[in-house]
Coordinates of C-alpha atoms and ligand atoms in Angstrom, one line a residue:
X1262 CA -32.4 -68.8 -19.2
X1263 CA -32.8 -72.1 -17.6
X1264 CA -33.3 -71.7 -13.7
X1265 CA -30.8 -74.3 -13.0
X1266 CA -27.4 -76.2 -14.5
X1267 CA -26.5 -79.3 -13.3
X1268 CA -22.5 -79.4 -12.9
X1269 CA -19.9 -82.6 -12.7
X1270 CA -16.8 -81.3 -10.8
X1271 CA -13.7 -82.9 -11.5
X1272 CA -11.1 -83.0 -9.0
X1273 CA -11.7 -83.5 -5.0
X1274 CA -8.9 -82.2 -3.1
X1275 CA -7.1 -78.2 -3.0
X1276 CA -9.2 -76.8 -5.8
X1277 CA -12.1 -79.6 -5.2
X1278 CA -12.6 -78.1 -2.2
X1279 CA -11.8 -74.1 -3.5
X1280 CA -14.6 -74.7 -6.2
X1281 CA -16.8 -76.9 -4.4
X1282 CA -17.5 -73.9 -1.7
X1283 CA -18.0 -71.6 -4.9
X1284 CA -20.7 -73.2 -6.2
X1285 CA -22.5 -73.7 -2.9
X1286 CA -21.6 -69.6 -2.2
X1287 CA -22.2 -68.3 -5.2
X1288 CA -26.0 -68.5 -5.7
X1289 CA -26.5 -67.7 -1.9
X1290 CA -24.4 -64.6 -2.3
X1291 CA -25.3 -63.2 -5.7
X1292 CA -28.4 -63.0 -7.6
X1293 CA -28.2 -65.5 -10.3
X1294 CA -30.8 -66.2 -12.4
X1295 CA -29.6 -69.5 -13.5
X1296 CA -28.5 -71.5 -10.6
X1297 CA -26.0 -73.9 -10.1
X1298 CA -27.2 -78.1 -8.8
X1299 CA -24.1 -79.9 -7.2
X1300 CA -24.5 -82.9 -9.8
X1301 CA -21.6 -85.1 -9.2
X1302 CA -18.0 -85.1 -7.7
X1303 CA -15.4 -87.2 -9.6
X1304 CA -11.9 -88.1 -7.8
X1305 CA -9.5 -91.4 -8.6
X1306 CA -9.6 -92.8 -5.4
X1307 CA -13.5 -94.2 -4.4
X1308 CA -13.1 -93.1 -0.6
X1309 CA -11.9 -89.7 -0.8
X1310 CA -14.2 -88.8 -3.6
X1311 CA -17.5 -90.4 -1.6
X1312 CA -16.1 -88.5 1.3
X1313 CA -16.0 -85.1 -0.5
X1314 CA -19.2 -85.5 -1.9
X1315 CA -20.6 -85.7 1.7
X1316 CA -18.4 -83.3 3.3
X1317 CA -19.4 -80.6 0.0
X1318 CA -22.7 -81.6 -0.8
X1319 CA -22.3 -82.9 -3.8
X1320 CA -25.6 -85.3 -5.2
X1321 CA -23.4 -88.2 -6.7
X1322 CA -20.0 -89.3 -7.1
X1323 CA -18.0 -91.1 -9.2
X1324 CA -14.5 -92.6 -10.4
X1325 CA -15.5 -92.7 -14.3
X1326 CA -14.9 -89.2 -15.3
X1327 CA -15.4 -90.4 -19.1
X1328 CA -19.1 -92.1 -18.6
X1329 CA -19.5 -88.3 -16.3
X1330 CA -18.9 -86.0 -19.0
X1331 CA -20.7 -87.8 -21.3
X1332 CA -23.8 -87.5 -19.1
X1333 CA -26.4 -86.1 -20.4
X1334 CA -28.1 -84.3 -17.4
X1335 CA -24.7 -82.5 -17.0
X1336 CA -24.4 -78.7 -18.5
X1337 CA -21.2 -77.6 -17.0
X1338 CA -18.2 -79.8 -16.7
X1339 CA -15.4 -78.1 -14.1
X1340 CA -11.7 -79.7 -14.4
X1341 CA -9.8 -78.9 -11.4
X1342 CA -7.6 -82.2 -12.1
X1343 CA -4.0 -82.4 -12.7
X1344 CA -2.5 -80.9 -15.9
X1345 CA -2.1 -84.1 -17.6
X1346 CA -5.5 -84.9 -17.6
X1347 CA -7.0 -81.2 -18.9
X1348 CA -7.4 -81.8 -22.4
X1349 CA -8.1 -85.2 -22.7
X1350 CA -11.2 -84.1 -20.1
X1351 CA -11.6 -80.9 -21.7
X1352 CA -12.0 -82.0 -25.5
X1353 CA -14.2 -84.8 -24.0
X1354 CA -16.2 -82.6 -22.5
X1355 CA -16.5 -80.0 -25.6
X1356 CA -17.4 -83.3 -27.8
X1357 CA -20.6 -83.9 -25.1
X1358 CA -21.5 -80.2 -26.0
X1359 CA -20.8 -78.8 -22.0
X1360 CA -19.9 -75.4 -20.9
X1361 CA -16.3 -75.6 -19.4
X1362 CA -14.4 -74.6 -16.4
X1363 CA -10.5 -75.5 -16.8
X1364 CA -7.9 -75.0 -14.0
X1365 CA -4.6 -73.2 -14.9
X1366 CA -2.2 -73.8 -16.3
X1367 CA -4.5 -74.5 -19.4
X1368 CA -2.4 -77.4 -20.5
X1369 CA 0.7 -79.0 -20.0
X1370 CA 2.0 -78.4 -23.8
X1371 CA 1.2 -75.2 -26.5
X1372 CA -0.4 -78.3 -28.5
X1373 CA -2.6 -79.6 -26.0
X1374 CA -3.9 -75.9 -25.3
X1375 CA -4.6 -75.4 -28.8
X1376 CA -6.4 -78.7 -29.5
X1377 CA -8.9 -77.4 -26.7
X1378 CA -9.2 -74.5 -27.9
X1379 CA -10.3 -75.8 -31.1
X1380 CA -12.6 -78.2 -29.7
X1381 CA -14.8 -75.6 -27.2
X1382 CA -15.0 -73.2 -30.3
X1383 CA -16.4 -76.3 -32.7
X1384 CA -18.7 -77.2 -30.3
X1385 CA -19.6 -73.4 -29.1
X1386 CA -19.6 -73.9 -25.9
X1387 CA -18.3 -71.2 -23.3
X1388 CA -15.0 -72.0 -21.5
X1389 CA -13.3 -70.5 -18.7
X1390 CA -9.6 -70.6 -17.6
X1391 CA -8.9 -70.6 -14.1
X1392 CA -7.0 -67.3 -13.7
X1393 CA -8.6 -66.7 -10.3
X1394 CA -6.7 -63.6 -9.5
X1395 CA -8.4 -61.7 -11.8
X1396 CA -11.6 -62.0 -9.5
X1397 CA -10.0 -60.2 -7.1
X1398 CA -11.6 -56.8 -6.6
X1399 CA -8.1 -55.3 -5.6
X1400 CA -7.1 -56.5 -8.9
X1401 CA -9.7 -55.4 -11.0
X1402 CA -9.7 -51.8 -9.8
X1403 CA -5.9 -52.0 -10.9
X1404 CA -6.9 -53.0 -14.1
X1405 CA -9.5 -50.3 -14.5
X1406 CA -6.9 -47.8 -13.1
X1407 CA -4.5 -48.8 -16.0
X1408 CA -7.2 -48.6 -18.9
X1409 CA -8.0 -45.2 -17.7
X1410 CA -4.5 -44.1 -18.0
X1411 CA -4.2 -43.2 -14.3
X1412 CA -0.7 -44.5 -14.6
X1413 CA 0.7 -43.4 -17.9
X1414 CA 3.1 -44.7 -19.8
X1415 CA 4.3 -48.1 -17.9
X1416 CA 7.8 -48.7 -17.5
X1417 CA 8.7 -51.1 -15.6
X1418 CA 6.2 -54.2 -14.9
X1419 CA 7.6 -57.0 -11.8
X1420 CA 5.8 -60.4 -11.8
X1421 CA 7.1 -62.5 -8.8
X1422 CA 5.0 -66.1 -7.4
X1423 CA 6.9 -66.7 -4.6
X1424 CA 6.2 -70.2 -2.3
X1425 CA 8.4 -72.1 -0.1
X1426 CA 6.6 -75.7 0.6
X1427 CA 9.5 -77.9 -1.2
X1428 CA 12.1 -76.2 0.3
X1429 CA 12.9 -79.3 2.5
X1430 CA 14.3 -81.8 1.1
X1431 CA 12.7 -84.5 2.2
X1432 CA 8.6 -83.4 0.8
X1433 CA 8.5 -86.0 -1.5
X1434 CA 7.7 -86.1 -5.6
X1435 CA 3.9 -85.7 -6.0
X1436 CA 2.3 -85.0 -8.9
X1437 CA 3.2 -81.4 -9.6
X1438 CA 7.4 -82.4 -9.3
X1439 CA 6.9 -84.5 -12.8
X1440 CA 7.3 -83.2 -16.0
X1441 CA 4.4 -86.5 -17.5
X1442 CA 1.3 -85.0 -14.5
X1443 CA 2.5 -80.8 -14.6
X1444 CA 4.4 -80.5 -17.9
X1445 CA 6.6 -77.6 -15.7
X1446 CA 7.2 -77.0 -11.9
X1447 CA 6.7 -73.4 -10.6
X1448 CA 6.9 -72.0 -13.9
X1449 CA 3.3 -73.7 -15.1
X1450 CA 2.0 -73.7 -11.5
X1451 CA 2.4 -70.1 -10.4
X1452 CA 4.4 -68.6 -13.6
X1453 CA 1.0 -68.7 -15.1
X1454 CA -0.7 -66.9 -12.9
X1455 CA 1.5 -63.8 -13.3
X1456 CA 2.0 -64.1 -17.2
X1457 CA -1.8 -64.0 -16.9
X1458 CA -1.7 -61.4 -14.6
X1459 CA 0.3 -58.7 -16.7
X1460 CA -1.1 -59.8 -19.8
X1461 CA -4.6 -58.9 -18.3
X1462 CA -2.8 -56.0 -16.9
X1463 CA -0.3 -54.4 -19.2
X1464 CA -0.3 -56.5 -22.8
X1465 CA 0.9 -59.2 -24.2
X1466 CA 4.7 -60.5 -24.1
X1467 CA 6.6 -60.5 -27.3
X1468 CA 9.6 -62.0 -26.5
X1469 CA 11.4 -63.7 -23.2
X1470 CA 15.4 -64.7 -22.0
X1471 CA 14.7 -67.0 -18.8
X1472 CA 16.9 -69.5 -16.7
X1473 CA 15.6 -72.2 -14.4
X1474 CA 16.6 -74.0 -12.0
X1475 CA 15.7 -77.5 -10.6
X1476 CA 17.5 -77.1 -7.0
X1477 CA 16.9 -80.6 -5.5
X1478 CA 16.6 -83.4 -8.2
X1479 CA 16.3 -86.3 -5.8
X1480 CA 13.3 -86.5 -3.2
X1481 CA 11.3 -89.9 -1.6
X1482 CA 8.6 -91.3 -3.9
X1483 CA 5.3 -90.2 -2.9
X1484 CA 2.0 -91.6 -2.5
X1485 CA -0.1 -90.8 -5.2
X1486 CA -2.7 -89.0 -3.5
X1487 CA -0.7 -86.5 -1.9
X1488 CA -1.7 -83.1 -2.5
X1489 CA 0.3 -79.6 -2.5
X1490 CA -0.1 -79.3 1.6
X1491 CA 0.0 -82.7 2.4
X1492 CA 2.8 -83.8 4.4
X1493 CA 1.7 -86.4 5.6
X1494 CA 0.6 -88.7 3.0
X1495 CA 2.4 -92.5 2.7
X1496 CA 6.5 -91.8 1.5
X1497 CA 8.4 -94.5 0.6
X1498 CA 12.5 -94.7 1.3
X1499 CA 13.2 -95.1 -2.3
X1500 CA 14.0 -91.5 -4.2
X1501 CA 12.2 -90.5 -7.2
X1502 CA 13.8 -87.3 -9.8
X1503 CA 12.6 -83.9 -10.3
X1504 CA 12.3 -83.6 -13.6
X1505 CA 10.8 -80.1 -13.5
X1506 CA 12.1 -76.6 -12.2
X1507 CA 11.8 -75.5 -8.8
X1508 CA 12.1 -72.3 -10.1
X1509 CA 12.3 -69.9 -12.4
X1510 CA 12.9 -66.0 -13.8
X1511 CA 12.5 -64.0 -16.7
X1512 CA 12.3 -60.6 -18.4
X1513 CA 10.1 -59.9 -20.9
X1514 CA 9.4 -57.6 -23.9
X1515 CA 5.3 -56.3 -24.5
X1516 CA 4.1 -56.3 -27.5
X1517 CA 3.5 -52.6 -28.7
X1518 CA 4.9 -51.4 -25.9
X1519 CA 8.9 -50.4 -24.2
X1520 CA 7.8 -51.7 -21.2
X1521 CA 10.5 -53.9 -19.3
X1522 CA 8.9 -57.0 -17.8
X1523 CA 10.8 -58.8 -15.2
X1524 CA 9.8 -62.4 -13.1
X1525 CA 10.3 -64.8 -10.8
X1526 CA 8.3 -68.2 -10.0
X1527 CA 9.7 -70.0 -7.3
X1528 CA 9.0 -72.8 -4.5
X1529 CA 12.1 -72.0 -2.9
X1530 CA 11.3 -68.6 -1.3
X1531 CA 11.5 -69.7 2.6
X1532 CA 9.2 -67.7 4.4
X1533 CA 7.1 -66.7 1.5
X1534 CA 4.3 -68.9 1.8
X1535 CA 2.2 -67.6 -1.3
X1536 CA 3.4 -64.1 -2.2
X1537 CA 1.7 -63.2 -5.3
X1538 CA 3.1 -59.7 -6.4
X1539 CA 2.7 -57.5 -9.1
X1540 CA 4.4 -54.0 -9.2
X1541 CA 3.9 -51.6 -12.1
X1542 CA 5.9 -48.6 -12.7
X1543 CA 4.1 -45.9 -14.7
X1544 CA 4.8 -41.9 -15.7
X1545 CA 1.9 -40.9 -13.8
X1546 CA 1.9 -43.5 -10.9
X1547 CA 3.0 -47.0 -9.4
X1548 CA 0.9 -50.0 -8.2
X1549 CA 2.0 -52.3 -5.9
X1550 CA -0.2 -55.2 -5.1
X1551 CA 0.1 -58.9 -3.2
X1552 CA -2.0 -61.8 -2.5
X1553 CA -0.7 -62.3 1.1
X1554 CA -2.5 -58.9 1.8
X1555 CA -5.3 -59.3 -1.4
X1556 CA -7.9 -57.0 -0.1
X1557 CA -5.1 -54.1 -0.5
X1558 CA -2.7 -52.3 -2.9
X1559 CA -0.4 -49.2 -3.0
X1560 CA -0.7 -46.9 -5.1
X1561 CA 1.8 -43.9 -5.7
X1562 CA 0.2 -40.9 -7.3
X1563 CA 2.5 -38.5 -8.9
X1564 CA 0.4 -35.7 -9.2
X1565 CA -0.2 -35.3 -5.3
X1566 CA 1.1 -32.2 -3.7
X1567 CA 4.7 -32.3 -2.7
X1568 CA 4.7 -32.6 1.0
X1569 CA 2.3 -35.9 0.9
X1570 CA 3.7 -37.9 -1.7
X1571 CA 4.6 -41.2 -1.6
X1572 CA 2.4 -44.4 -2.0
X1573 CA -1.1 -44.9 -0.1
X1574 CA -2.9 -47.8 0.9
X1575 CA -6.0 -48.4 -0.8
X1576 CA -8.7 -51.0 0.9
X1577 CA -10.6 -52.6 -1.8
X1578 CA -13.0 -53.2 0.2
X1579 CA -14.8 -50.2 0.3
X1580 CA -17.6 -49.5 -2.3
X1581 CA -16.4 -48.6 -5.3
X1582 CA -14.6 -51.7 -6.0
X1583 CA -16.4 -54.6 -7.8
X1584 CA -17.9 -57.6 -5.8
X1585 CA -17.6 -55.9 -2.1
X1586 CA -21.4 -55.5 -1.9
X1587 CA -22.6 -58.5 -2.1
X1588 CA -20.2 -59.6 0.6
X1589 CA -19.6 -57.0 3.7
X1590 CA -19.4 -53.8 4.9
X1591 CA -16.1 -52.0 4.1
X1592 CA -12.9 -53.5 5.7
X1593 CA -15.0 -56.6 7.4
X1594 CA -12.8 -58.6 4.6
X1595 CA -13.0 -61.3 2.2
X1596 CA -10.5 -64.1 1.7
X1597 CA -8.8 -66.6 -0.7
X1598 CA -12.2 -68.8 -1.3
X1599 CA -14.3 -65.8 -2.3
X1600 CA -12.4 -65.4 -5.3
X1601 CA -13.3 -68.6 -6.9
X1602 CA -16.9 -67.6 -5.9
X1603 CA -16.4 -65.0 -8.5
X1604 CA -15.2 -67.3 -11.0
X1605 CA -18.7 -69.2 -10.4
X1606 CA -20.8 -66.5 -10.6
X1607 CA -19.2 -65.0 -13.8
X1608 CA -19.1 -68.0 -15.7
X1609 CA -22.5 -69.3 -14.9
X1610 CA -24.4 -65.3 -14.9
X1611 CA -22.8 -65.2 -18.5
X1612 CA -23.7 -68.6 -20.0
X1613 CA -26.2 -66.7 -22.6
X1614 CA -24.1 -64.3 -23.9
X1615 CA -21.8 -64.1 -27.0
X1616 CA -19.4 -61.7 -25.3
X1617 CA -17.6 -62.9 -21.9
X1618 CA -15.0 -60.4 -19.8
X1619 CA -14.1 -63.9 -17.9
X1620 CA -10.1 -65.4 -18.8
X1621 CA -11.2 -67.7 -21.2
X1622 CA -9.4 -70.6 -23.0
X1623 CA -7.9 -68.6 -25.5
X1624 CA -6.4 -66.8 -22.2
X1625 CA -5.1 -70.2 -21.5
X1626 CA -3.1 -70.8 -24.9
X1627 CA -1.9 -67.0 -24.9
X1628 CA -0.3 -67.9 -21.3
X1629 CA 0.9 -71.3 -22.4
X1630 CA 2.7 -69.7 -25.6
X1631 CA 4.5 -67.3 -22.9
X1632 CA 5.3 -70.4 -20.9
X1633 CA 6.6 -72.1 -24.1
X1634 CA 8.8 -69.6 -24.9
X1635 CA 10.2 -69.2 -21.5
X1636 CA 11.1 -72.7 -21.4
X1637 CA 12.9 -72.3 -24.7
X1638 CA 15.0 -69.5 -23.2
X1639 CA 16.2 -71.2 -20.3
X1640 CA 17.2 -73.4 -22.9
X1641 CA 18.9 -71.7 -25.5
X1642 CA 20.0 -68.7 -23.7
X1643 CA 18.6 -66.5 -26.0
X1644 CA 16.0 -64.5 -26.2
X1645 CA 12.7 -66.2 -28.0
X1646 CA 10.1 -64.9 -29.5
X1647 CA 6.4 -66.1 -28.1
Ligands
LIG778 N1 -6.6 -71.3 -9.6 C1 -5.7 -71.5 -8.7 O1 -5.2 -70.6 -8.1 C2 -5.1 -72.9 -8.5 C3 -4.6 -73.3 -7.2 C4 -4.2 -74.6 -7.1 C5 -4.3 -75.5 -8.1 N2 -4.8 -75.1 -9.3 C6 -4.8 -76.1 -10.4 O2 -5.9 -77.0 -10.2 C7 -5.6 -78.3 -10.7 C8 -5.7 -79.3 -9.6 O3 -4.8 -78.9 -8.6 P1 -5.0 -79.3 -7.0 O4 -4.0 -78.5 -6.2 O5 -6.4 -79.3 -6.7 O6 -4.5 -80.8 -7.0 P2 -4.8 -81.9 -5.9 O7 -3.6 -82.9 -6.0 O8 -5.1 -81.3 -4.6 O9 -6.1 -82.7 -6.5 C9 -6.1 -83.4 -7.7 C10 -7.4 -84.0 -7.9 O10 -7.5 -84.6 -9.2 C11 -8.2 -85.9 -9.0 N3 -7.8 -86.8 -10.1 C12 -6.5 -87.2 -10.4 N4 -6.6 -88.1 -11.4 C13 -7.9 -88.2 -11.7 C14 -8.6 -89.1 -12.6 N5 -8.0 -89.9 -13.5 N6 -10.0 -89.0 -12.6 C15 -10.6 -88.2 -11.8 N7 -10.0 -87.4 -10.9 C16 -8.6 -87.4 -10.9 C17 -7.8 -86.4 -7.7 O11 -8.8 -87.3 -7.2 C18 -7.7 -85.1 -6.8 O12 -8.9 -84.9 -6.2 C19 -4.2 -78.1 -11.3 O13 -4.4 -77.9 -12.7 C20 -3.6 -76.9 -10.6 O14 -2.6 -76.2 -11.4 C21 -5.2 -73.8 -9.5

């Protein structure tokens, strides 16, 4: 194993930032044997991207993100650009023969996701999709619960991404409001995280009968660099459409399984700010788990005695649970950023191996086929197979 890969990040802003702080965490943090070099920073606009190079630590920087990939001093390309632009960068990037980090949603279409696919697996690279609450230890303890049958046969699974930051009507149309940069609205933005989430979790879904809903169709025309927290940014008095949903809900069938599956993705949840739930109903026990309180889930157990049931709070903090001792003692906490630390550490610790347990890009298509199908629903008003 080399001692060090050189990495081009993509992307400079929410998830710049998010995976920027990984990379500088991760080696510091974790024993890697392979570490990672903050090659180069690529943005679209020259000043933000020379100013997140300084303010991350990044070596270089650079508006070409064609004459980057292609680089040959580069081994891991990251994409944390808009969905528009992840296959074009990814397949890119798999023709230069890099390892690959992909943001979620994979793609914007079941084509696109596909075409990458194909290309990491011609060039036998490894490729990661950015399912980042799987590297949450809460999460992963769930997931080992479930394998281990601690809660039975599972009835009843509840996805629900709820966030509330275009609830006024005046936030203007940025990026992730068009159907040409984000290919959906909440459904690809957050709707993947919890397809991922009980796929990871429970299986995978069969079939779907969805509805959306695009709530405000007209909003001011944004400046083009405006990000998902940025209110400020330049807006002009002219309106612009939403041609994407602000939200939307499903149920879903598993495959090989009677579990029910119902959820909801929404930006119009006021007062959620980013409530990330998933709830699983089983014959032996219930989980109930959110990422406005990540470090902790319920758990009903229905073989306690009968004058103490009903659900407990588990800390996943405390030994036991994966991660938690390389970061602090029991309860001291971690946040939203470690998480993506994870990602960094996983992907790069398992460059040399043939096996990964990381979301891959095959993850990615297998969430974009749900997404699909979803989509097709709303439409039809019928249930559709995935
Ligand atoms: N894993 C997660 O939980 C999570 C959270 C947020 C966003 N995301 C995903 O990350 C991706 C980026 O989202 P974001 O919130 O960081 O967006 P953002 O708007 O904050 O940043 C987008 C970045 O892309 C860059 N960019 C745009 N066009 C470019 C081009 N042609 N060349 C080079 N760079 C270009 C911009 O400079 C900017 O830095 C999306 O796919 C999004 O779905 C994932």
């Amino acid at each position: 194993m080399a001692k060090t890969c050189n990495v081009a990040l993509i992307g400079t802003k929410f998830m710049g930032k998010a995976h920027s702080n990984a990379f500088l965490q991760a080696p510091r943090f974790f024993d890697m044997k392979t570490k990672p070099v903050m090659k180069v920073i690529v943005g679209n606009d020259p000043a933000g991207t020379e100013a997140a190079a300084g303010q991350f630590g990044w070596e270089e920087w650079s508006t070409d993100w064609k004459a980057v990939v292609n680089r040959p001093d580069i081994d891991i390309v990251d994409i944390s650009s808009p969905g528009n632009l992840h296959a074009p960068m990814a397949i890119a990037a798999a023709k230069a023969g890099k390892h690959i980090i992909c943001e979620k949603p994979l793609a914007n279409t079941v084509k696109e996701a596909k075409d990458m696919l194909a290309a990491v697996e011609k060039a036998g690279v490894k490729h990661m999709c950015g399912f980042t609450y799987r590297f949450n230890p809460a999460v992963i303890s769930i997931k080992h619960m479930i394998d281990q049958g601690d809660l039975g046969r599972i009835f009843h699974v509840r996805g629900c991404y709820q966030q509330d930051w275009i609830v006024d009507p005046e936030f203007p149309v940025n990026w992730r409001l068009q159907k040409k940069t984000a290919g959906s609205g909440a459904l690809g933005d957050i709707g993947a995280h919890i397809t991922d989430l009980a796929q990871y979790l429970v299986g995978d879904v069969a079939e779907v009968a969805a509805a959306t809903e695009t709530f405000i169709k007209q909003r001011p025309l944004a400046d083009a660099q405006m990000t998902i927290a940025s209110k400020a940014g330049k807006k002009s008095s002219k309106k612009g459409t939403v041609d994407v949903d602000d939200a939307a809900v499903w149920v879903a069938r598993f495959k090989g399984s009677d579990a029910l599956g119902t959820f909801e993705a929404t930006r119009f949840a006021p007062g959620r700010r980013n409530y990330n739930c998933i709830e699983i109903y089983g014959s032996k026990g219930s989980i109930i788990w959110n990422q406005e309180d990540m470090h902790k889930f319920q758990y009903y157990n229905a073989a306690d005695a009968g004058d103490r049931q009903g659900f407990r709070t588990v800390n996943a903090t405390d030994s036991g649970h994966p991660y938690t001792a390389n970061w602090w003692p029991p309860a001291h906490n971690i946040g939203y950023e470690h998480l993506f630390t994870h990602e960094v550490y996983e992907f790069i610790t398992q460059l040399g191996r043939k096996k990964v347990t990381y979301p891959t890009f095959a993850d990615g298509l297998k969430v974009q086929l749900v997404l699909d199908a979803i989509e097709r629903a709303a439409k039809s008003r019928k249930w559709e197979k995935v």
